[in-house]
Amino acid sequence: MHGRPPTAAILGCADGKFVLPAARRGFDVVAVDIDEVALYGGMTKAADGTPIEMPGLQWRLETEQLEQRVTIVRGDLASVRIAPCDFVFISGALQYSYNLKHRLVDTMSHVRSLVAPGGLVAIEYMLPVTEAHSMLDTHPSADHWPSFFPTPEWTVLANRVADPGPERRPGASVLGTHQFLQWGYITAQKGGFVA
């Protein structure tokens, strides 16, 4: 990295659950989300329909004086144009309802293009828990995920399935309200390591 701070792209960043920790640890972060309220604040609805005010990522960054470390980009993670980063992270956003319009193979091709040589990508993905999910392009089985990282350019470092547990994050529902979701985690490194 030749003395520069490491770079991270958080795709589907919402209001900063993963952005702020990365910025606190010295990463220069590109925070990408399509949701204007999550990024800049405003009124939204809780899972039960109750109106709530969301301060937004911009406010959170200003409050912690981290705005110099983070570039906010309002855009679609499947097509956003940003410089390749040392680390790219996605937590569940690939399977959010908005992204069902994209073919996962195309989205993953774009995501791979956002990783710098020698960089890492880490994805938390939802696994199919119903027959309806299994019919969706966006919910492949865990053993299919490594195919999105073709060799020899990519090395899959880990691909694991977590124990199912309650899902409490708003917006994570794909087909109605889920009481439980099954998660997988994959990490891969792009060839051409640069020291």
Short mmCIF file of C-alpha atoms in Angstrom, two decimals:
data_model
loop_
_atom_site.label_atom_id
_atom_site.label_comp_id
_atom_site.label_asym_id
_atom_site.label_seq_id
_atom_site.Cartn_x
_atom_site.Cartn_y
_atom_site.Cartn_z
CA MET A 1 0.00 0.00 0.00
CA HIS A 2 3.13 2.15 -0.08
CA GLY A 3 2.37 4.30 2.99
CA ARG A 4 -1.19 5.25 2.08
CA PRO A 5 -4.14 4.35 4.29
CA PRO A 6 -5.92 1.13 3.30
CA THR A 7 -9.14 1.60 1.36
CA ALA A 8 -12.47 -0.10 1.95
CA ALA A 9 -15.75 -0.11 0.07
CA ILE A 10 -18.82 -0.96 2.14
CA LEU A 11 -21.56 -1.83 -0.36
CA GLY A 12 -25.10 -1.54 0.97
CA CYS A 13 -23.74 0.44 3.91
CA ALA A 14 -27.09 1.68 5.33
CA ASP A 15 -26.41 4.17 8.13
CA GLY A 16 -22.92 2.95 8.86
CA LYS A 17 -22.87 -0.18 11.03
CA PHE A 18 -19.66 -1.28 9.30
CA VAL A 19 -18.52 2.09 7.91
CA LEU A 20 -17.79 3.75 11.23
CA PRO A 21 -15.64 0.92 12.66
CA ALA A 22 -13.58 0.82 9.46
CA ALA A 23 -13.07 4.61 9.51
CA ARG A 24 -12.15 4.52 13.21
CA ARG A 25 -9.45 1.96 12.40
CA GLY A 26 -7.84 4.17 9.76
CA PHE A 27 -9.41 2.98 6.51
CA ASP A 28 -10.37 5.47 3.83
CA VAL A 29 -13.92 4.27 3.22
CA VAL A 30 -16.30 4.52 0.28
CA ALA A 31 -19.81 4.00 1.67
CA VAL A 32 -22.34 2.99 -0.99
CA ASP A 33 -26.10 2.72 -0.60
CA ILE A 34 -29.18 3.43 -2.71
CA ASP A 35 -31.24 4.61 0.29
CA GLU A 36 -31.07 8.40 0.61
CA VAL A 37 -32.60 8.40 4.11
CA ALA A 38 -30.03 5.88 5.40
CA LEU A 39 -27.24 8.06 4.02
CA TYR A 40 -28.49 11.57 4.80
CA GLY A 41 -31.26 11.12 7.37
CA GLY A 42 -35.00 11.58 7.36
CA MET A 43 -38.19 9.74 8.15
CA THR A 44 -38.56 6.01 7.55
CA LYS A 45 -40.69 3.19 8.96
CA ALA A 46 -39.84 0.49 11.45
CA ALA A 47 -40.62 -3.14 10.60
CA ASP A 48 -44.05 -2.75 12.23
CA GLY A 49 -44.84 0.38 10.17
CA THR A 50 -44.22 2.89 12.94
CA PRO A 51 -42.66 6.12 11.60
CA ILE A 52 -39.18 6.74 12.96
CA GLU A 53 -36.53 9.35 12.30
CA MET A 54 -33.19 8.05 11.07
CA PRO A 55 -30.25 10.43 11.65
CA GLY A 56 -28.33 8.92 8.72
CA LEU A 57 -24.72 8.10 7.99
CA GLN A 58 -23.67 11.68 7.28
CA TRP A 59 -24.80 12.80 10.74
CA ARG A 60 -23.07 9.86 12.41
CA LEU A 61 -19.81 10.66 10.63
CA GLU A 62 -20.00 14.34 11.60
CA THR A 63 -20.79 13.44 15.21
CA GLU A 64 -17.63 11.29 15.41
CA GLN A 65 -15.61 13.69 13.24
CA LEU A 66 -14.94 10.95 10.68
CA GLU A 67 -16.30 12.69 7.59
CA GLN A 68 -12.77 13.22 6.21
CA ARG A 69 -12.25 9.44 6.15
CA VAL A 70 -15.48 8.52 4.36
CA THR A 71 -16.83 9.26 0.89
CA ILE A 72 -20.58 8.70 0.67
CA VAL A 73 -21.86 7.50 -2.71
CA ARG A 74 -25.57 7.17 -3.35
CA GLY A 75 -25.85 4.45 -5.93
CA ASP A 76 -26.67 0.89 -6.84
CA LEU A 77 -24.03 -1.58 -5.64
CA ALA A 78 -24.53 -3.56 -8.85
CA SER A 79 -23.32 -0.71 -11.06
CA VAL A 80 -21.64 1.96 -8.91
CA ARG A 81 -18.38 3.32 -10.33
CA ILE A 82 -15.65 3.72 -7.72
CA ALA A 83 -11.91 3.15 -7.70
CA PRO A 84 -10.89 -0.41 -6.74
CA CYS A 85 -10.35 -0.83 -3.00
CA ASP A 86 -8.13 -2.99 -0.81
CA PHE A 87 -11.18 -4.40 0.96
CA VAL A 88 -14.79 -4.75 -0.24
CA PHE A 89 -17.51 -5.79 2.18
CA ILE A 90 -21.21 -6.62 1.74
CA SER A 91 -23.49 -7.71 4.56
CA GLY A 92 -26.72 -9.25 3.25
CA ALA A 93 -27.41 -6.47 0.76
CA LEU A 94 -27.15 -8.75 -2.27
CA GLN A 95 -30.43 -10.38 -1.25
CA TYR A 96 -32.40 -7.28 -0.30
CA SER A 97 -35.60 -6.81 -2.30
CA TYR A 98 -34.16 -3.92 -4.34
CA ASN A 99 -31.41 -6.16 -5.71
CA LEU A 100 -33.67 -8.99 -6.85
CA LYS A 101 -33.90 -7.25 -10.24
CA HIS A 102 -30.20 -7.97 -10.84
CA ARG A 103 -28.76 -11.32 -11.88
CA LEU A 104 -26.39 -12.33 -9.11
CA VAL A 105 -23.73 -13.47 -11.57
CA ASP A 106 -23.66 -9.96 -13.08
CA THR A 107 -23.60 -8.25 -9.68
CA MET A 108 -20.74 -10.45 -8.52
CA SER A 109 -18.77 -9.69 -11.68
CA HIS A 110 -19.12 -5.99 -10.88
CA VAL A 111 -18.21 -6.51 -7.21
CA ARG A 112 -15.03 -8.36 -8.24
CA SER A 113 -14.06 -5.37 -10.41
CA LEU A 114 -14.14 -3.13 -7.32
CA VAL A 115 -11.35 -5.08 -5.57
CA ALA A 116 -7.76 -3.89 -6.06
CA PRO A 117 -5.00 -6.41 -6.92
CA GLY A 118 -4.10 -8.27 -3.74
CA GLY A 119 -7.30 -7.05 -2.11
CA LEU A 120 -9.95 -8.93 -0.20
CA VAL A 121 -13.70 -9.24 -0.57
CA ALA A 122 -15.91 -10.45 2.29
CA ILE A 123 -19.60 -11.17 1.83
CA GLU A 124 -22.26 -12.17 4.33
CA TYR A 125 -24.95 -13.85 2.26
CA MET A 126 -28.41 -15.19 3.00
CA LEU A 127 -29.03 -18.82 2.20
CA PRO A 128 -32.36 -20.17 0.95
CA VAL A 129 -34.61 -21.15 3.86
CA THR A 130 -37.80 -21.76 1.90
CA GLU A 131 -38.62 -23.34 -1.45
CA ALA A 132 -39.46 -19.86 -2.75
CA HIS A 133 -35.94 -18.69 -1.89
CA SER A 134 -34.43 -21.66 -3.69
CA MET A 135 -36.13 -20.48 -6.87
CA LEU A 136 -34.40 -17.09 -6.68
CA ASP A 137 -31.17 -16.43 -8.58
CA THR A 138 -29.98 -14.37 -5.61
CA HIS A 139 -30.08 -17.25 -3.11
CA PRO A 140 -27.65 -19.95 -4.26
CA SER A 141 -26.49 -22.65 -1.90
CA ALA A 142 -23.29 -22.18 0.10
CA ASP A 143 -21.34 -24.58 -2.11
CA HIS A 144 -22.16 -22.43 -5.16
CA TRP A 145 -20.63 -19.20 -3.79
CA PRO A 146 -16.97 -20.08 -4.52
CA SER A 147 -17.85 -20.28 -8.24
CA PHE A 148 -18.21 -16.48 -8.20
CA PHE A 149 -14.43 -16.27 -7.59
CA PRO A 150 -12.76 -18.03 -10.53
CA THR A 151 -9.22 -19.31 -10.26
CA PRO A 152 -6.43 -18.53 -10.86
CA GLU A 153 -7.26 -14.84 -10.36
CA TRP A 154 -9.06 -15.47 -7.07
CA THR A 155 -8.37 -17.56 -3.98
CA VAL A 156 -11.29 -18.38 -1.69
CA LEU A 157 -9.96 -18.11 1.86
CA ALA A 158 -13.12 -19.15 3.71
CA ASN A 159 -16.70 -20.13 2.97
CA ARG A 160 -18.75 -21.07 6.02
CA VAL A 161 -22.36 -21.41 7.05
CA ALA A 162 -23.36 -19.93 10.41
CA ASP A 163 -25.91 -21.35 12.77
CA PRO A 164 -29.37 -19.93 12.03
CA GLY A 165 -30.58 -17.25 14.37
CA PRO A 166 -33.17 -14.51 14.63
CA GLU A 167 -32.92 -11.77 12.03
CA ARG A 168 -33.57 -8.35 13.52
CA ARG A 169 -32.30 -5.95 10.87
CA PRO A 170 -34.96 -3.90 9.06
CA GLY A 171 -35.13 -4.34 5.33
CA ALA A 172 -33.59 -7.81 5.31
CA SER A 173 -36.81 -9.52 4.36
CA VAL A 174 -36.93 -10.79 0.80
CA LEU A 175 -40.29 -12.53 0.64
CA GLY A 176 -42.29 -11.21 3.56
CA THR A 177 -41.15 -11.18 7.16
CA HIS A 178 -38.58 -13.80 8.15
CA GLN A 179 -38.36 -14.93 11.71
CA PHE A 180 -35.12 -16.83 11.07
CA LEU A 181 -32.49 -16.63 8.36
CA GLN A 182 -29.56 -18.85 7.50
CA TRP A 183 -26.33 -16.99 6.78
CA GLY A 184 -23.13 -17.86 4.99
CA TYR A 185 -19.82 -15.98 4.90
CA ILE A 186 -17.25 -15.99 2.11
CA THR A 187 -13.88 -14.27 1.90
CA ALA A 188 -11.69 -14.26 -1.19
CA GLN A 189 -8.43 -12.60 -2.27
CA LYS A 190 -7.70 -11.20 -5.69
CA GLY A 191 -4.36 -12.24 -7.23
CA GLY A 192 -1.48 -9.87 -7.80
CA PHE A 193 -0.65 -9.03 -4.18
CA VAL A 194 0.87 -5.59 -3.81
CA ALA A 195 2.96 -5.02 -0.65
#
